[in-house]
Amino acid sequence: MTELVSLRETEPVTAGARGAPCAMRAVGLNAYFGATQAVRDVALDVPANEVTAIIGPSGCGKSTLLRTFNRMHETVPTARITGQVFFHGQDIYGDDVNPITLRRYVGMVFQRPTPFPTMSIRDNVAAGLRVQSGDKLDRRQVDEIVERALREAALWDEVKDRLKASATGISGGQQQRLCIARALATAPHVLLLDEPTASLDPLSSQKVEELVYELRKTMTVVIVTHNMQQAARVSDRTVFMLSGQLVETAPTRVMFTAPTDPRTEAYITGRFG
């Protein structure tokens, strides 16, 4: 496989179905685990420089959908997809796309903090840079990028005096923001967050939510959450999924006040799920 052949920093984002710019676009997307279908014929535009929240009951396919956006789904044995996902006008499942390069531009943070336990705080943030640039960056350049990423993750002031300490010596909330900083270090265009506050206390969750709200200024964010109040607080647009299908997508305020599908209303009002 080669690099993302058509991706350029100055290239415009994909045109969505309504003509508005979108960072990613799924067309006829289906995802499987062996014979089990987890995502069914999803068509979705992800608006650029906005936060899109994906909600729905457990097992509805929302995390699987998220993982198809940077080809993490295919890392699971027996997993496969049909359909297309476009990023900068290019189908990311094309034969000429390198998944590792794609993940530089479409970063991902998982539900539980996953710092590398044998690395320092600094080296955790810098880990993605080694994959991206090898030895092309000197120590000063790496340190500058590490500081930038930690500042963007609202963590710099809390760890700047302990960058050489183990990443497992900080709190769970700090570890999650460290993982976000690690994803931000490669300057992604899109950041995927899979229930990033599910294992955090309320104060740590609030800090992550504030961070997500700020990140829309510089990138596109897609967040899977089981917390509808969180979706209402941080997102510009909300997607509701049920049984692997995309039931409804709308601006968040509209979704939570005037959903058009009765299944969406039933879920939002707590009648199931």
mmCIF file of C-alpha atoms in Angstrom:
data_model
loop_
_atom_site.group_PDB
_atom_site.id
_atom_site.type_symbol
_atom_site.label_atom_id
_atom_site.label_comp_id
_atom_site.label_asym_id
_atom_site.label_seq_id
_atom_site.Cartn_x
_atom_site.Cartn_y
_atom_site.Cartn_z
ATOM 1 C CA MET A 1 0.000 0.000 0.000
ATOM 2 C CA THR A 2 1.061 3.572 -0.650
ATOM 3 C CA GLU A 3 0.359 6.813 1.169
ATOM 4 C CA LEU A 4 -2.950 8.652 0.933
ATOM 5 C CA VAL A 5 -2.228 9.614 -2.636
ATOM 6 C CA SER A 6 -4.556 12.605 -2.983
ATOM 7 C CA LEU A 7 -4.410 14.002 0.545
ATOM 8 C CA ARG A 8 -2.925 17.468 0.835
ATOM 9 C CA GLU A 9 -3.098 19.911 3.729
ATOM 10 C CA THR A 10 -4.715 22.496 1.420
ATOM 11 C CA GLU A 11 -7.165 20.156 -0.287
ATOM 12 C CA PRO A 12 -10.833 21.047 0.342
ATOM 13 C CA VAL A 13 -12.977 18.713 2.415
ATOM 14 C CA THR A 14 -15.517 16.437 0.781
ATOM 15 C CA ALA A 15 -18.804 17.977 -0.365
ATOM 16 C CA GLY A 16 -21.692 16.509 1.585
ATOM 17 C CA ALA A 17 -25.103 15.491 0.323
ATOM 18 C CA ARG A 18 -26.483 18.975 1.062
ATOM 19 C CA GLY A 19 -23.491 20.683 -0.541
ATOM 20 C CA ALA A 20 -22.009 21.689 2.829
ATOM 21 C CA PRO A 21 -18.367 20.815 3.547
ATOM 22 C CA CYS A 22 -17.894 17.592 5.467
ATOM 23 C CA ALA A 23 -14.754 16.050 6.887
ATOM 24 C CA MET A 24 -15.853 12.466 6.224
ATOM 25 C CA ARG A 25 -18.678 10.801 4.377
ATOM 26 C CA ALA A 26 -20.030 7.254 4.629
ATOM 27 C CA VAL A 27 -21.979 5.833 1.688
ATOM 28 C CA GLY A 28 -23.815 2.488 1.846
ATOM 29 C CA LEU A 29 -21.600 1.420 4.739
ATOM 30 C CA ASN A 30 -22.014 -2.060 6.231
ATOM 31 C CA ALA A 31 -19.781 -3.585 8.905
ATOM 32 C CA TYR A 32 -19.576 -7.236 9.919
ATOM 33 C CA PHE A 33 -18.018 -9.480 12.537
ATOM 34 C CA GLY A 34 -17.976 -12.774 10.685
ATOM 35 C CA ALA A 35 -21.599 -13.474 9.705
ATOM 36 C CA THR A 36 -22.971 -10.917 12.190
ATOM 37 C CA GLN A 37 -23.834 -7.528 10.730
ATOM 38 C CA ALA A 38 -23.198 -4.673 13.178
ATOM 39 C CA VAL A 39 -23.731 -1.642 10.901
ATOM 40 C CA ARG A 40 -26.418 -1.606 8.222
ATOM 41 C CA ASP A 41 -26.336 0.554 5.094
ATOM 42 C CA VAL A 42 -25.285 3.779 6.830
ATOM 43 C CA ALA A 43 -25.141 7.018 4.848
ATOM 44 C CA LEU A 44 -23.683 9.854 6.892
ATOM 45 C CA ASP A 45 -21.998 13.206 6.370
ATOM 46 C CA VAL A 46 -19.695 14.392 9.179
ATOM 47 C CA PRO A 47 -19.604 18.218 9.036
ATOM 48 C CA ALA A 48 -16.151 19.790 9.100
ATOM 49 C CA ASN A 49 -15.044 21.672 12.224
ATOM 50 C CA GLU A 50 -18.024 20.550 14.251
ATOM 51 C CA VAL A 51 -18.598 18.006 17.003
ATOM 52 C CA THR A 52 -20.845 15.132 15.937
ATOM 53 C CA ALA A 53 -22.211 12.900 18.700
ATOM 54 C CA ILE A 54 -23.363 9.335 18.017
ATOM 55 C CA ILE A 55 -25.913 8.051 20.545
ATOM 56 C CA GLY A 56 -27.967 4.891 20.909
ATOM 57 C CA PRO A 57 -28.467 1.892 23.224
ATOM 58 C CA SER A 58 -25.673 -0.573 23.953
ATOM 59 C CA GLY A 59 -24.961 -2.867 21.035
ATOM 60 C CA CYS A 60 -26.516 -0.584 18.419
ATOM 61 C CA GLY A 61 -23.307 -0.354 16.357
ATOM 62 C CA LYS A 62 -22.161 3.162 17.253
ATOM 63 C CA SER A 63 -18.629 2.177 18.321
ATOM 64 C CA THR A 64 -18.285 -0.120 15.325
ATOM 65 C CA LEU A 65 -19.302 2.734 13.032
ATOM 66 C CA LEU A 66 -16.698 4.976 14.651
ATOM 67 C CA ARG A 67 -13.963 2.389 14.155
ATOM 68 C CA THR A 68 -14.716 2.160 10.430
ATOM 69 C CA PHE A 69 -13.731 5.825 10.059
ATOM 70 C CA ASN A 70 -10.024 5.109 10.553
ATOM 71 C CA ARG A 71 -9.955 1.438 9.610
ATOM 72 C CA MET A 72 -9.636 0.160 13.166
ATOM 73 C CA HIS A 73 -12.588 -2.153 12.523
ATOM 74 C CA GLU A 74 -10.548 -4.321 10.201
ATOM 75 C CA THR A 75 -7.986 -5.029 12.962
ATOM 76 C CA VAL A 76 -10.524 -7.397 14.556
ATOM 77 C CA PRO A 77 -10.333 -10.996 13.249
ATOM 78 C CA THR A 78 -13.218 -11.836 10.872
ATOM 79 C CA ALA A 79 -14.236 -8.147 10.640
ATOM 80 C CA ARG A 80 -14.981 -6.639 7.241
ATOM 81 C CA ILE A 81 -16.905 -3.805 5.638
ATOM 82 C CA THR A 82 -18.739 -3.089 2.415
ATOM 83 C CA GLY A 83 -19.548 0.359 1.102
ATOM 84 C CA GLN A 84 -17.356 3.456 1.154
ATOM 85 C CA VAL A 85 -15.938 6.022 3.573
ATOM 86 C CA PHE A 86 -14.564 9.198 2.011
ATOM 87 C CA PHE A 87 -11.921 11.456 3.531
ATOM 88 C CA HIS A 88 -10.675 14.386 1.458
ATOM 89 C CA GLY A 89 -12.545 12.942 -1.487
ATOM 90 C CA GLN A 90 -10.759 9.597 -1.326
ATOM 91 C CA ASP A 91 -12.240 6.247 -0.335
ATOM 92 C CA ILE A 92 -10.156 5.223 2.680
ATOM 93 C CA TYR A 93 -10.768 1.555 1.882
ATOM 94 C CA GLY A 94 -9.128 1.859 -1.519
ATOM 95 C CA ASP A 95 -6.112 -0.314 -2.295
ATOM 96 C CA ASP A 96 -3.854 2.745 -2.469
ATOM 97 C CA VAL A 97 -4.530 3.892 1.115
ATOM 98 C CA ASN A 98 -2.118 3.042 3.922
ATOM 99 C CA PRO A 99 -4.144 2.573 7.156
ATOM 100 C CA ILE A 100 -1.233 3.728 9.328
ATOM 101 C CA THR A 101 -0.956 6.975 7.388
ATOM 102 C CA LEU A 102 -4.731 7.417 7.539
ATOM 103 C CA ARG A 103 -4.639 7.193 11.340
ATOM 104 C CA ARG A 104 -2.237 10.135 11.434
ATOM 105 C CA TYR A 105 -5.032 12.275 9.975
ATOM 106 C CA VAL A 106 -7.942 10.491 11.677
ATOM 107 C CA GLY A 107 -6.902 9.929 15.285
ATOM 108 C CA MET A 108 -8.785 7.887 17.853
ATOM 109 C CA VAL A 109 -9.099 7.760 21.643
ATOM 110 C CA PHE A 110 -10.745 4.799 23.343
ATOM 111 C CA GLN A 111 -13.111 4.365 26.279
ATOM 112 C CA ARG A 112 -10.459 3.511 28.843
ATOM 113 C CA PRO A 113 -7.189 5.450 29.105
ATOM 114 C CA THR A 114 -4.436 3.530 27.326
ATOM 115 C CA PRO A 115 -1.096 5.205 28.151
ATOM 116 C CA PHE A 116 1.967 3.137 27.337
ATOM 117 C CA PRO A 117 2.963 1.971 30.843
ATOM 118 C CA THR A 118 6.708 1.701 30.201
ATOM 119 C CA MET A 119 6.970 5.227 28.773
ATOM 120 C CA SER A 120 7.176 8.643 30.368
ATOM 121 C CA ILE A 121 4.503 11.289 29.926
ATOM 122 C CA ARG A 122 6.655 13.003 27.284
ATOM 123 C CA ASP A 123 7.385 9.797 25.376
ATOM 124 C CA ASN A 124 3.705 8.816 25.397
ATOM 125 C CA VAL A 125 2.806 12.018 23.577
ATOM 126 C CA ALA A 126 5.743 11.662 21.190
ATOM 127 C CA ALA A 127 5.015 8.020 20.346
ATOM 128 C CA GLY A 128 2.889 8.794 17.289
ATOM 129 C CA LEU A 129 5.514 11.147 15.911
ATOM 130 C CA ARG A 130 8.011 8.307 15.582
ATOM 131 C CA VAL A 131 5.616 6.403 13.347
ATOM 132 C CA GLN A 132 4.908 9.536 11.335
ATOM 133 C CA SER A 133 8.397 11.002 10.865
ATOM 134 C CA GLY A 134 10.928 8.458 12.086
ATOM 135 C CA ASP A 135 14.125 10.288 13.014
ATOM 136 C CA LYS A 136 13.415 13.403 10.930
ATOM 137 C CA LEU A 137 12.588 15.505 13.998
ATOM 138 C CA ASP A 138 15.275 16.530 16.469
ATOM 139 C CA ARG A 139 14.684 16.605 20.226
ATOM 140 C CA ARG A 140 13.845 20.307 20.301
ATOM 141 C CA GLN A 141 11.200 19.881 17.609
ATOM 142 C CA VAL A 142 9.693 16.903 19.425
ATOM 143 C CA ASP A 143 9.613 18.836 22.703
ATOM 144 C CA GLU A 144 7.795 21.715 21.003
ATOM 145 C CA ILE A 145 5.183 19.360 19.558
ATOM 146 C CA VAL A 146 4.756 17.588 22.907
ATOM 147 C CA GLU A 147 4.160 20.913 24.648
ATOM 148 C CA ARG A 148 1.693 22.023 21.989
ATOM 149 C CA ALA A 149 -0.276 18.774 22.221
ATOM 150 C CA LEU A 150 -0.362 18.855 26.019
ATOM 151 C CA ARG A 151 -1.553 22.460 25.944
ATOM 152 C CA GLU A 152 -4.268 21.572 23.438
ATOM 153 C CA ALA A 153 -5.327 18.745 25.741
ATOM 154 C CA ALA A 154 -5.447 21.191 28.703
ATOM 155 C CA LEU A 155 -2.851 19.098 30.525
ATOM 156 C CA TRP A 156 0.412 21.045 30.208
ATOM 157 C CA ASP A 157 0.132 23.025 33.441
ATOM 158 C CA GLU A 158 -0.575 19.842 35.402
ATOM 159 C CA VAL A 159 2.366 17.772 34.110
ATOM 160 C CA LYS A 160 5.014 20.216 32.813
ATOM 161 C CA ASP A 161 7.249 19.561 35.824
ATOM 162 C CA ARG A 162 7.007 15.776 35.590
ATOM 163 C CA LEU A 163 7.355 14.990 31.890
ATOM 164 C CA LYS A 164 9.932 12.281 32.610
ATOM 165 C CA ALA A 165 7.664 10.531 35.130
ATOM 166 C CA SER A 166 5.696 7.406 34.290
ATOM 167 C CA ALA A 167 2.409 8.015 32.514
ATOM 168 C CA THR A 168 0.703 5.589 34.900
ATOM 169 C CA GLY A 169 1.487 7.820 37.883
ATOM 170 C CA ILE A 170 -1.146 10.416 37.013
ATOM 171 C CA SER A 171 -4.895 10.230 37.619
ATOM 172 C CA GLY A 172 -7.324 8.440 35.307
ATOM 173 C CA GLY A 173 -8.689 11.726 34.003
ATOM 174 C CA GLN A 174 -5.185 12.991 33.318
ATOM 175 C CA GLN A 175 -4.320 9.719 31.585
ATOM 176 C CA GLN A 176 -7.311 10.135 29.271
ATOM 177 C CA ARG A 177 -6.271 13.690 28.401
ATOM 178 C CA LEU A 178 -2.747 12.350 27.856
ATOM 179 C CA CYS A 179 -4.157 9.878 25.326
ATOM 180 C CA ILE A 180 -5.954 12.763 23.642
ATOM 181 C CA ALA A 181 -2.669 14.714 23.584
ATOM 182 C CA ARG A 182 -0.977 11.687 21.986
ATOM 183 C CA ALA A 183 -3.609 11.720 19.243
ATOM 184 C CA LEU A 184 -3.299 15.491 18.816
ATOM 185 C CA ALA A 185 0.498 15.376 18.444
ATOM 186 C CA THR A 186 0.227 14.282 14.808
ATOM 187 C CA ALA A 187 -2.104 17.233 14.038
ATOM 188 C CA PRO A 188 -5.082 15.144 12.889
ATOM 189 C CA HIS A 189 -7.896 16.574 10.798
ATOM 190 C CA VAL A 190 -10.476 14.369 12.550
ATOM 191 C CA LEU A 191 -10.501 13.073 16.136
ATOM 192 C CA LEU A 192 -12.649 10.042 17.017
ATOM 193 C CA LEU A 193 -13.606 9.618 20.689
ATOM 194 C CA ASP A 194 -15.207 6.349 21.818
ATOM 195 C CA GLU A 195 -17.024 7.091 25.108
ATOM 196 C CA PRO A 196 -13.955 8.965 26.417
ATOM 197 C CA THR A 197 -15.476 9.805 29.825
ATOM 198 C CA ALA A 198 -17.171 6.483 30.596
ATOM 199 C CA SER A 199 -14.573 5.490 33.214
ATOM 200 C CA LEU A 200 -13.951 8.979 34.638
ATOM 201 C CA ASP A 201 -15.244 10.835 37.681
ATOM 202 C CA PRO A 202 -17.525 13.873 37.146
ATOM 203 C CA LEU A 203 -14.749 16.480 37.457
ATOM 204 C CA SER A 204 -12.478 14.680 34.998
ATOM 205 C CA SER A 205 -15.433 14.194 32.654
ATOM 206 C CA GLN A 206 -16.119 17.917 32.748
ATOM 207 C CA LYS A 207 -12.525 18.709 31.764
ATOM 208 C CA VAL A 208 -12.700 16.314 28.819
ATOM 209 C CA GLU A 209 -16.035 17.820 27.728
ATOM 210 C CA GLU A 210 -14.570 21.333 27.874
ATOM 211 C CA LEU A 211 -11.646 20.108 25.796
ATOM 212 C CA VAL A 212 -13.949 18.561 23.183
ATOM 213 C CA TYR A 213 -15.897 21.810 22.959
ATOM 214 C CA GLU A 214 -12.675 23.748 22.285
ATOM 215 C CA LEU A 215 -11.244 21.314 19.725
ATOM 216 C CA ARG A 216 -13.942 22.144 17.160
ATOM 217 C CA LYS A 217 -12.015 25.374 16.485
ATOM 218 C CA THR A 218 -9.186 23.457 14.840
ATOM 219 C CA MET A 219 -10.546 20.056 13.825
ATOM 220 C CA THR A 220 -13.564 17.811 13.387
ATOM 221 C CA VAL A 221 -14.599 15.651 16.347
ATOM 222 C CA VAL A 222 -16.847 12.573 16.366
ATOM 223 C CA ILE A 223 -17.783 11.327 19.828
ATOM 224 C CA VAL A 224 -19.659 8.153 20.744
ATOM 225 C CA THR A 225 -21.426 8.572 24.063
ATOM 226 C CA HIS A 226 -24.041 6.733 26.102
ATOM 227 C CA ASN A 227 -24.708 9.974 27.978
ATOM 228 C CA MET A 228 -27.391 12.013 26.215
ATOM 229 C CA GLN A 229 -26.762 15.018 28.450
ATOM 230 C CA GLN A 230 -23.143 14.953 27.364
ATOM 231 C CA ALA A 231 -24.158 14.816 23.708
ATOM 232 C CA ALA A 232 -26.431 17.810 24.260
ATOM 233 C CA ARG A 233 -23.647 19.776 25.967
ATOM 234 C CA VAL A 234 -20.729 19.218 23.590
ATOM 235 C CA SER A 235 -22.065 18.470 20.102
ATOM 236 C CA ASP A 236 -23.285 20.518 17.171
ATOM 237 C CA ARG A 237 -24.955 17.560 15.507
ATOM 238 C CA THR A 238 -26.298 14.259 16.847
ATOM 239 C CA VAL A 239 -26.743 10.880 15.176
ATOM 240 C CA PHE A 240 -29.117 8.282 16.637
ATOM 241 C CA MET A 241 -28.476 4.604 15.887
ATOM 242 C CA LEU A 242 -30.602 1.565 16.600
ATOM 243 C CA SER A 243 -29.921 -2.083 15.714
ATOM 244 C CA GLY A 244 -27.041 -1.105 13.450
ATOM 245 C CA GLN A 245 -29.082 1.414 11.473
ATOM 246 C CA LEU A 246 -28.807 5.180 11.377
ATOM 247 C CA VAL A 247 -32.311 6.228 12.388
ATOM 248 C CA GLU A 248 -31.946 9.993 12.421
ATOM 249 C CA THR A 249 -29.350 12.765 12.251
ATOM 250 C CA ALA A 250 -30.013 16.424 12.979
ATOM 251 C CA PRO A 251 -28.572 19.519 14.653
ATOM 252 C CA THR A 252 -28.331 18.634 18.337
ATOM 253 C CA ARG A 253 -30.854 21.209 19.504
ATOM 254 C CA VAL A 254 -33.396 19.904 16.989
ATOM 255 C CA MET A 255 -32.673 16.267 17.838
ATOM 256 C CA PHE A 256 -33.348 16.786 21.534
ATOM 257 C CA THR A 257 -36.379 19.052 21.185
ATOM 258 C CA ALA A 258 -38.169 17.958 18.004
ATOM 259 C CA PRO A 259 -36.970 14.566 16.689
ATOM 260 C CA THR A 260 -38.797 13.424 13.576
ATOM 261 C CA ASP A 261 -38.650 9.663 14.144
ATOM 262 C CA PRO A 262 -40.780 8.175 16.968
ATOM 263 C CA ARG A 263 -37.964 5.754 17.813
ATOM 264 C CA THR A 264 -35.633 8.680 18.455
ATOM 265 C CA GLU A 265 -38.210 10.357 20.677
ATOM 266 C CA ALA A 266 -38.776 7.122 22.598
ATOM 267 C CA TYR A 267 -35.050 6.751 23.247
ATOM 268 C CA ILE A 268 -34.454 10.377 24.209
ATOM 269 C CA THR A 269 -37.400 10.395 26.608
ATOM 270 C CA GLY A 270 -36.189 7.189 28.276
ATOM 271 C CA ARG A 271 -38.906 4.806 27.134
ATOM 272 C CA PHE A 272 -36.232 2.276 26.152
ATOM 273 C CA GLY A 273 -32.479 1.891 26.124
#
